[in-house]
Amino acid sequence: MSNGDIFVGEIIGTAILILFGAGVVAAVVLNYSKAKDAGWVVIALGWGFGVMAGAYTAAPLSGGHLNPAVTLGIAIDTGEWDKVHIYVAGQLVGAMLGALLCWLVYYAQFRANAEEDIAQPTLGIFSTAPAIRNPVANLVTEVIATMGLVLPILAFGLTKGLGESGTAILIVSFLVVGIGLSLGGPTGYAINPARDLGPRIVHALLPIPNKGTSDWSYAWVPVVGPLIGAALSGLVFNAAF
């Protein structure tokens, strides 16, 4: 894979991931959306489908990492670090692009937010926030949840048929749904630094009426936690398999 293919593939794949993921949250929480109040299960499924669509699209170009934590875990496992920065750059750009596209899709609903007596905070559409703000507990949650993603992904690579048949991505998509349902309650399961940071930057920049804060005091948790979880996953995988 060339550097250009990796960069473009990760931009496109991550943009699709965030478009679907942020899009399903917007659909569920914004007033005047036909999916208003559809619930957490719908959000978890939307993110899982986003992983599936984005990863299958990016796979021929970049392998479809879509997540710096996945890239880090693979680098620790293989010892190949020379393309990590290209993957991460593409993922961050793609995450910002996907957030922008989500805003365009729901532009009318975001505008209607200005007309409400009590405006809805909009950051949760773009990035994560904890149900109970406790930085240590929140960090631990993100570490464990990310290990629940990255360690199985590394193990899937041991089953040759999964890669050859193309079903590995489908299984990872179901894995993301499972993480959302089982581990997403405390922090909203970022499990992906680009997924959280890129859209948070876009939220801060976009002219969304009554959008509220971008909560930069919390922003380090969904970046550092997944990276720690990915590093631990790589180390555990190398030691155990």
PDB file of C-alpha atoms in Angstrom:
ATOM      1  CA  MET A   1       0.000   0.000   0.000  1.00  0.00           C
ATOM      2  CA  SER A   2       1.400   3.389  -0.977  1.00  0.00           C
ATOM      3  CA  ASN A   3       1.424   6.301   1.437  1.00  0.00           C
ATOM      4  CA  GLY A   4      -1.072   8.122  -0.762  1.00  0.00           C
ATOM      5  CA  ASP A   5      -3.457   5.161  -0.854  1.00  0.00           C
ATOM      6  CA  ILE A   6      -3.291   4.816   2.924  1.00  0.00           C
ATOM      7  CA  PHE A   7      -3.946   8.506   3.507  1.00  0.00           C
ATOM      8  CA  VAL A   8      -6.870   8.698   1.071  1.00  0.00           C
ATOM      9  CA  GLY A   9      -8.336   5.385   2.188  1.00  0.00           C
ATOM     10  CA  GLU A  10      -8.316   6.380   5.841  1.00  0.00           C
ATOM     11  CA  ILE A  11      -9.848   9.774   5.072  1.00  0.00           C
ATOM     12  CA  ILE A  12     -12.705   8.228   3.105  1.00  0.00           C
ATOM     13  CA  GLY A  13     -13.309   5.325   5.467  1.00  0.00           C
ATOM     14  CA  THR A  14     -13.193   7.390   8.648  1.00  0.00           C
ATOM     15  CA  ALA A  15     -15.422  10.059   7.106  1.00  0.00           C
ATOM     16  CA  ILE A  16     -18.037   7.388   6.372  1.00  0.00           C
ATOM     17  CA  LEU A  17     -17.696   6.012   9.903  1.00  0.00           C
ATOM     18  CA  ILE A  18     -18.288   9.414  11.496  1.00  0.00           C
ATOM     19  CA  LEU A  19     -21.055  10.345   9.056  1.00  0.00           C
ATOM     20  CA  PHE A  20     -22.987   7.231  10.085  1.00  0.00           C
ATOM     21  CA  GLY A  21     -22.040   7.418  13.768  1.00  0.00           C
ATOM     22  CA  ALA A  22     -22.609  11.110  14.387  1.00  0.00           C
ATOM     23  CA  GLY A  23     -25.576  10.892  12.052  1.00  0.00           C
ATOM     24  CA  VAL A  24     -27.382   8.253  14.099  1.00  0.00           C
ATOM     25  CA  VAL A  25     -26.840  10.244  17.299  1.00  0.00           C
ATOM     26  CA  ALA A  26     -28.196  13.365  15.601  1.00  0.00           C
ATOM     27  CA  ALA A  27     -31.168  11.368  14.352  1.00  0.00           C
ATOM     28  CA  VAL A  28     -31.987  10.150  17.850  1.00  0.00           C
ATOM     29  CA  VAL A  29     -31.444  13.322  19.879  1.00  0.00           C
ATOM     30  CA  LEU A  30     -32.322  16.310  17.683  1.00  0.00           C
ATOM     31  CA  ASN A  31     -35.825  17.704  17.689  1.00  0.00           C
ATOM     32  CA  TYR A  32     -37.732  17.462  14.384  1.00  0.00           C
ATOM     33  CA  SER A  33     -35.838  14.298  13.435  1.00  0.00           C
ATOM     34  CA  LYS A  34     -38.005  11.358  12.372  1.00  0.00           C
ATOM     35  CA  ALA A  35     -35.857   9.055  14.543  1.00  0.00           C
ATOM     36  CA  LYS A  36     -36.185  11.221  17.659  1.00  0.00           C
ATOM     37  CA  ASP A  37     -35.915   9.186  20.889  1.00  0.00           C
ATOM     38  CA  ALA A  38     -35.223   5.905  19.055  1.00  0.00           C
ATOM     39  CA  GLY A  39     -32.796   4.956  21.840  1.00  0.00           C
ATOM     40  CA  TRP A  40     -29.378   3.570  22.701  1.00  0.00           C
ATOM     41  CA  VAL A  41     -29.730   0.316  20.754  1.00  0.00           C
ATOM     42  CA  VAL A  42     -30.299   2.282  17.564  1.00  0.00           C
ATOM     43  CA  ILE A  43     -27.210   4.385  18.294  1.00  0.00           C
ATOM     44  CA  ALA A  44     -25.079   1.275  18.879  1.00  0.00           C
ATOM     45  CA  LEU A  45     -26.306  -0.275  15.638  1.00  0.00           C
ATOM     46  CA  GLY A  46     -25.683   2.928  13.699  1.00  0.00           C
ATOM     47  CA  TRP A  47     -22.071   3.068  14.875  1.00  0.00           C
ATOM     48  CA  GLY A  48     -21.601  -0.605  14.021  1.00  0.00           C
ATOM     49  CA  PHE A  49     -22.941  -0.092  10.510  1.00  0.00           C
ATOM     50  CA  GLY A  50     -20.679   2.928  10.203  1.00  0.00           C
ATOM     51  CA  VAL A  51     -17.649   0.779  10.992  1.00  0.00           C
ATOM     52  CA  MET A  52     -18.787  -1.776   8.438  1.00  0.00           C
ATOM     53  CA  ALA A  53     -19.384   0.751   5.660  1.00  0.00           C
ATOM     54  CA  GLY A  54     -16.211   2.726   6.339  1.00  0.00           C
ATOM     55  CA  ALA A  55     -13.880  -0.234   6.771  1.00  0.00           C
ATOM     56  CA  TYR A  56     -15.117  -2.130   3.718  1.00  0.00           C
ATOM     57  CA  THR A  57     -14.739   1.042   1.649  1.00  0.00           C
ATOM     58  CA  ALA A  58     -11.230   1.787   2.897  1.00  0.00           C
ATOM     59  CA  ALA A  59      -9.948  -1.802   2.988  1.00  0.00           C
ATOM     60  CA  PRO A  60      -8.674  -1.984  -0.617  1.00  0.00           C
ATOM     61  CA  LEU A  61      -6.652   1.210  -0.145  1.00  0.00           C
ATOM     62  CA  SER A  62      -5.462   1.166   3.463  1.00  0.00           C
ATOM     63  CA  GLY A  63      -6.737  -1.949   5.203  1.00  0.00           C
ATOM     64  CA  GLY A  64      -9.454   0.095   6.892  1.00  0.00           C
ATOM     65  CA  HIS A  65      -8.023   0.844  10.341  1.00  0.00           C
ATOM     66  CA  LEU A  66     -10.162   4.007  10.836  1.00  0.00           C
ATOM     67  CA  ASN A  67      -8.844   4.321  14.399  1.00  0.00           C
ATOM     68  CA  PRO A  68      -5.451   5.369  15.809  1.00  0.00           C
ATOM     69  CA  ALA A  69      -5.917   2.823  18.600  1.00  0.00           C
ATOM     70  CA  VAL A  70      -6.195   0.009  16.048  1.00  0.00           C
ATOM     71  CA  THR A  71      -3.188   1.376  14.170  1.00  0.00           C
ATOM     72  CA  LEU A  72      -1.162   1.557  17.390  1.00  0.00           C
ATOM     73  CA  GLY A  73      -2.112  -1.961  18.466  1.00  0.00           C
ATOM     74  CA  ILE A  74      -1.109  -3.367  15.082  1.00  0.00           C
ATOM     75  CA  ALA A  75       2.186  -1.440  15.128  1.00  0.00           C
ATOM     76  CA  ILE A  76       3.071  -2.811  18.560  1.00  0.00           C
ATOM     77  CA  ASP A  77       2.200  -6.319  17.387  1.00  0.00           C
ATOM     78  CA  THR A  78       4.107  -6.187  14.090  1.00  0.00           C
ATOM     79  CA  GLY A  79       6.867  -3.726  14.968  1.00  0.00           C
ATOM     80  CA  GLU A  80       6.091  -1.732  11.807  1.00  0.00           C
ATOM     81  CA  TRP A  81       5.925   1.960  12.687  1.00  0.00           C
ATOM     82  CA  ASP A  82       6.886   3.742   9.472  1.00  0.00           C
ATOM     83  CA  LYS A  83       3.324   4.376   8.263  1.00  0.00           C
ATOM     84  CA  VAL A  84       1.599   5.031  11.604  1.00  0.00           C
ATOM     85  CA  HIS A  85       1.663   8.812  11.177  1.00  0.00           C
ATOM     86  CA  ILE A  86       0.061   8.525   7.735  1.00  0.00           C
ATOM     87  CA  TYR A  87      -2.763   6.391   9.098  1.00  0.00           C
ATOM     88  CA  VAL A  88      -3.393   8.739  12.022  1.00  0.00           C
ATOM     89  CA  ALA A  89      -3.336  11.867   9.840  1.00  0.00           C
ATOM     90  CA  GLY A  90      -5.860  10.349   7.442  1.00  0.00           C
ATOM     91  CA  GLN A  91      -8.079   9.239  10.302  1.00  0.00           C
ATOM     92  CA  LEU A  92      -8.139  12.674  11.909  1.00  0.00           C
ATOM     93  CA  VAL A  93      -8.883  14.451   8.633  1.00  0.00           C
ATOM     94  CA  GLY A  94     -11.566  11.891   7.805  1.00  0.00           C
ATOM     95  CA  ALA A  95     -13.190  12.254  11.213  1.00  0.00           C
ATOM     96  CA  MET A  96     -13.406  16.016  10.767  1.00  0.00           C
ATOM     97  CA  LEU A  97     -14.849  15.599   7.275  1.00  0.00           C
ATOM     98  CA  GLY A  98     -17.451  13.110   8.498  1.00  0.00           C
ATOM     99  CA  ALA A  99     -18.534  15.475  11.265  1.00  0.00           C
ATOM    100  CA  LEU A 100     -18.915  18.284   8.751  1.00  0.00           C
ATOM    101  CA  LEU A 101     -21.041  16.075   6.494  1.00  0.00           C
ATOM    102  CA  CYS A 102     -23.255  15.120   9.444  1.00  0.00           C
ATOM    103  CA  TRP A 103     -23.814  18.793  10.191  1.00  0.00           C
ATOM    104  CA  LEU A 104     -24.851  19.388   6.577  1.00  0.00           C
ATOM    105  CA  VAL A 105     -27.285  16.456   6.614  1.00  0.00           C
ATOM    106  CA  TYR A 106     -28.977  17.751   9.774  1.00  0.00           C
ATOM    107  CA  TYR A 107     -28.504  21.441   9.029  1.00  0.00           C
ATOM    108  CA  ALA A 108     -32.214  22.269   9.323  1.00  0.00           C
ATOM    109  CA  GLN A 109     -32.489  20.470  12.671  1.00  0.00           C
ATOM    110  CA  PHE A 110     -29.403  22.253  14.012  1.00  0.00           C
ATOM    111  CA  ARG A 111     -30.865  25.579  12.892  1.00  0.00           C
ATOM    112  CA  ALA A 112     -34.163  24.749  14.581  1.00  0.00           C
ATOM    113  CA  ASN A 113     -32.252  24.366  17.830  1.00  0.00           C
ATOM    114  CA  ALA A 114     -31.969  28.158  17.936  1.00  0.00           C
ATOM    115  CA  GLU A 115     -35.741  28.445  18.045  1.00  0.00           C
ATOM    116  CA  GLU A 116     -36.228  26.227  21.104  1.00  0.00           C
ATOM    117  CA  ASP A 117     -37.014  27.782  24.488  1.00  0.00           C
ATOM    118  CA  ILE A 118     -34.356  25.506  25.994  1.00  0.00           C
ATOM    119  CA  ALA A 119     -31.664  24.767  23.435  1.00  0.00           C
ATOM    120  CA  GLN A 120     -30.242  21.253  23.186  1.00  0.00           C
ATOM    121  CA  PRO A 121     -26.520  20.870  23.812  1.00  0.00           C
ATOM    122  CA  THR A 122     -25.055  19.458  20.607  1.00  0.00           C
ATOM    123  CA  LEU A 123     -21.601  18.193  21.598  1.00  0.00           C
ATOM    124  CA  GLY A 124     -22.909  14.682  22.252  1.00  0.00           C
ATOM    125  CA  ILE A 125     -23.679  14.352  18.547  1.00  0.00           C
ATOM    126  CA  PHE A 126     -20.041  14.920  17.684  1.00  0.00           C
ATOM    127  CA  SER A 127     -18.031  13.633  20.646  1.00  0.00           C
ATOM    128  CA  THR A 128     -18.364  11.701  23.875  1.00  0.00           C
ATOM    129  CA  ALA A 129     -19.105  12.846  27.414  1.00  0.00           C
ATOM    130  CA  PRO A 130     -19.266  10.819  30.634  1.00  0.00           C
ATOM    131  CA  ALA A 131     -22.496  10.027  32.420  1.00  0.00           C
ATOM    132  CA  ILE A 132     -20.652  10.663  35.702  1.00  0.00           C
ATOM    133  CA  ARG A 133     -17.633  12.945  35.442  1.00  0.00           C
ATOM    134  CA  ASN A 134     -14.786  11.173  37.203  1.00  0.00           C
ATOM    135  CA  PRO A 135     -11.593  11.432  35.130  1.00  0.00           C
ATOM    136  CA  VAL A 136      -9.911   8.375  36.651  1.00  0.00           C
ATOM    137  CA  ALA A 137     -12.982   6.165  36.319  1.00  0.00           C
ATOM    138  CA  ASN A 138     -13.687   7.535  32.842  1.00  0.00           C
ATOM    139  CA  LEU A 139     -10.100   6.852  31.753  1.00  0.00           C
ATOM    140  CA  VAL A 140     -10.247   3.281  33.069  1.00  0.00           C
ATOM    141  CA  THR A 141     -13.510   2.712  31.212  1.00  0.00           C
ATOM    142  CA  GLU A 142     -11.988   3.871  27.930  1.00  0.00           C
ATOM    143  CA  VAL A 143      -8.868   1.743  28.479  1.00  0.00           C
ATOM    144  CA  ILE A 144     -10.882  -1.422  29.117  1.00  0.00           C
ATOM    145  CA  ALA A 145     -13.406  -0.772  26.338  1.00  0.00           C
ATOM    146  CA  THR A 146     -10.604  -0.176  23.841  1.00  0.00           C
ATOM    147  CA  MET A 147      -8.914  -3.410  24.878  1.00  0.00           C
ATOM    148  CA  GLY A 148     -12.254  -5.046  24.167  1.00  0.00           C
ATOM    149  CA  LEU A 149     -11.893  -3.769  20.612  1.00  0.00           C
ATOM    150  CA  VAL A 150      -8.205  -3.981  19.784  1.00  0.00           C
ATOM    151  CA  LEU A 151      -7.287  -7.308  21.384  1.00  0.00           C
ATOM    152  CA  PRO A 152      -9.997  -9.225  19.490  1.00  0.00           C
ATOM    153  CA  ILE A 153      -9.030  -7.464  16.249  1.00  0.00           C
ATOM    154  CA  LEU A 154      -5.444  -8.652  16.688  1.00  0.00           C
ATOM    155  CA  ALA A 155      -6.676 -12.165  17.476  1.00  0.00           C
ATOM    156  CA  PHE A 156      -8.933 -12.212  14.422  1.00  0.00           C
ATOM    157  CA  GLY A 157      -5.774 -11.886  12.342  1.00  0.00           C
ATOM    158  CA  LEU A 158      -4.752 -15.380  13.485  1.00  0.00           C
ATOM    159  CA  THR A 159      -7.746 -16.864  11.678  1.00  0.00           C
ATOM    160  CA  LYS A 160      -6.603 -16.786   8.081  1.00  0.00           C
ATOM    161  CA  GLY A 161     -10.001 -17.485   6.595  1.00  0.00           C
ATOM    162  CA  LEU A 162     -11.536 -14.357   8.098  1.00  0.00           C
ATOM    163  CA  GLY A 163      -9.253 -12.093   6.105  1.00  0.00           C
ATOM    164  CA  GLU A 164      -9.504 -14.107   2.904  1.00  0.00           C
ATOM    165  CA  SER A 165     -13.303 -14.255   3.015  1.00  0.00           C
ATOM    166  CA  GLY A 166     -13.700 -10.583   3.888  1.00  0.00           C
ATOM    167  CA  THR A 167     -15.818 -11.389   6.927  1.00  0.00           C
ATOM    168  CA  ALA A 168     -13.326  -9.992   9.465  1.00  0.00           C
ATOM    169  CA  ILE A 169     -14.681  -6.476   8.962  1.00  0.00           C
ATOM    170  CA  LEU A 170     -18.247  -7.688   9.426  1.00  0.00           C
ATOM    171  CA  ILE A 171     -17.292  -9.366  12.702  1.00  0.00           C
ATOM    172  CA  VAL A 172     -15.507  -6.208  13.907  1.00  0.00           C
ATOM    173  CA  SER A 173     -18.673  -4.253  13.137  1.00  0.00           C
ATOM    174  CA  PHE A 174     -20.682  -6.570  15.385  1.00  0.00           C
ATOM    175  CA  LEU A 175     -17.930  -6.243  17.992  1.00  0.00           C
ATOM    176  CA  VAL A 176     -18.374  -2.451  18.010  1.00  0.00           C
ATOM    177  CA  VAL A 177     -22.122  -2.878  18.485  1.00  0.00           C
ATOM    178  CA  GLY A 178     -21.433  -5.195  21.415  1.00  0.00           C
ATOM    179  CA  ILE A 179     -19.027  -2.733  23.005  1.00  0.00           C
ATOM    180  CA  GLY A 180     -21.616   0.009  22.687  1.00  0.00           C
ATOM    181  CA  LEU A 181     -24.329  -2.100  24.285  1.00  0.00           C
ATOM    182  CA  SER A 182     -22.185  -3.545  27.078  1.00  0.00           C
ATOM    183  CA  LEU A 183     -19.513  -0.950  27.835  1.00  0.00           C
ATOM    184  CA  GLY A 184     -20.827   2.299  26.383  1.00  0.00           C
ATOM    185  CA  GLY A 185     -22.932   3.478  29.307  1.00  0.00           C
ATOM    186  CA  PRO A 186     -20.276   5.202  31.445  1.00  0.00           C
ATOM    187  CA  THR A 187     -18.490   7.328  28.796  1.00  0.00           C
ATOM    188  CA  GLY A 188     -20.218   6.847  25.450  1.00  0.00           C
ATOM    189  CA  TYR A 189     -17.409   4.501  24.267  1.00  0.00           C
ATOM    190  CA  ALA A 190     -15.084   6.690  22.247  1.00  0.00           C
ATOM    191  CA  ILE A 191     -12.570   3.796  21.840  1.00  0.00           C
ATOM    192  CA  ASN A 192     -11.062   5.858  19.018  1.00  0.00           C
ATOM    193  CA  PRO A 193      -9.053   9.083  19.511  1.00  0.00           C
ATOM    194  CA  ALA A 194      -9.758  10.398  16.001  1.00  0.00           C
ATOM    195  CA  ARG A 195     -13.473   9.663  16.324  1.00  0.00           C
ATOM    196  CA  ASP A 196     -13.662  11.943  19.357  1.00  0.00           C
ATOM    197  CA  LEU A 197     -11.055  14.629  18.726  1.00  0.00           C
ATOM    198  CA  GLY A 198     -11.778  15.362  15.055  1.00  0.00           C
ATOM    199  CA  PRO A 199     -15.522  15.957  15.503  1.00  0.00           C
ATOM    200  CA  ARG A 200     -14.877  17.921  18.717  1.00  0.00           C
ATOM    201  CA  ILE A 201     -12.695  20.330  16.737  1.00  0.00           C
ATOM    202  CA  VAL A 202     -15.419  20.641  14.100  1.00  0.00           C
ATOM    203  CA  HIS A 203     -18.045  21.249  16.788  1.00  0.00           C
ATOM    204  CA  ALA A 204     -15.922  24.083  18.171  1.00  0.00           C
ATOM    205  CA  LEU A 205     -15.596  25.673  14.726  1.00  0.00           C
ATOM    206  CA  LEU A 206     -19.069  25.238  13.249  1.00  0.00           C
ATOM    207  CA  PRO A 207     -21.665  28.038  13.531  1.00  0.00           C
ATOM    208  CA  ILE A 208     -24.231  25.872  15.321  1.00  0.00           C
ATOM    209  CA  PRO A 209     -26.827  28.002  17.129  1.00  0.00           C
ATOM    210  CA  ASN A 210     -26.826  27.579  20.908  1.00  0.00           C
ATOM    211  CA  LYS A 211     -24.367  24.713  20.582  1.00  0.00           C
ATOM    212  CA  GLY A 212     -22.978  24.888  24.111  1.00  0.00           C
ATOM    213  CA  THR A 213     -19.443  24.057  25.158  1.00  0.00           C
ATOM    214  CA  SER A 214     -16.998  21.752  23.347  1.00  0.00           C
ATOM    215  CA  ASP A 215     -15.809  20.540  26.789  1.00  0.00           C
ATOM    216  CA  TRP A 216     -12.059  20.671  26.185  1.00  0.00           C
ATOM    217  CA  SER A 217     -11.357  19.863  29.842  1.00  0.00           C
ATOM    218  CA  TYR A 218     -12.565  16.304  29.180  1.00  0.00           C
ATOM    219  CA  ALA A 219     -11.155  15.930  25.662  1.00  0.00           C
ATOM    220  CA  TRP A 220      -7.932  14.243  26.782  1.00  0.00           C
ATOM    221  CA  VAL A 221      -9.740  11.218  28.264  1.00  0.00           C
ATOM    222  CA  PRO A 222     -11.130   9.784  24.980  1.00  0.00           C
ATOM    223  CA  VAL A 223      -7.715  10.309  23.390  1.00  0.00           C
ATOM    224  CA  VAL A 224      -5.382   9.002  26.089  1.00  0.00           C
ATOM    225  CA  GLY A 225      -7.625   6.161  27.285  1.00  0.00           C
ATOM    226  CA  PRO A 226      -7.917   4.414  23.902  1.00  0.00           C
ATOM    227  CA  LEU A 227      -4.195   4.815  23.248  1.00  0.00           C
ATOM    228  CA  ILE A 228      -3.361   3.173  26.584  1.00  0.00           C
ATOM    229  CA  GLY A 229      -5.868   0.421  25.865  1.00  0.00           C
ATOM    230  CA  ALA A 230      -4.358  -0.158  22.431  1.00  0.00           C
ATOM    231  CA  ALA A 231      -0.816  -0.315  23.802  1.00  0.00           C
ATOM    232  CA  LEU A 232      -1.854  -2.805  26.477  1.00  0.00           C
ATOM    233  CA  SER A 233      -3.666  -4.876  23.854  1.00  0.00           C
ATOM    234  CA  GLY A 234      -0.563  -5.081  21.701  1.00  0.00           C
ATOM    235  CA  LEU A 235       1.593  -6.077  24.662  1.00  0.00           C
ATOM    236  CA  VAL A 236      -0.881  -8.695  25.908  1.00  0.00           C
ATOM    237  CA  PHE A 237      -1.294 -10.132  22.429  1.00  0.00           C
ATOM    238  CA  ASN A 238       2.471 -10.456  21.925  1.00  0.00           C
ATOM    239  CA  ALA A 239       2.844 -12.108  25.317  1.00  0.00           C
ATOM    240  CA  ALA A 240      -0.081 -14.525  25.062  1.00  0.00           C
ATOM    241  CA  PHE A 241      -0.347 -15.549  21.405  1.00  0.00           C
TER     242      PHE A 241
END
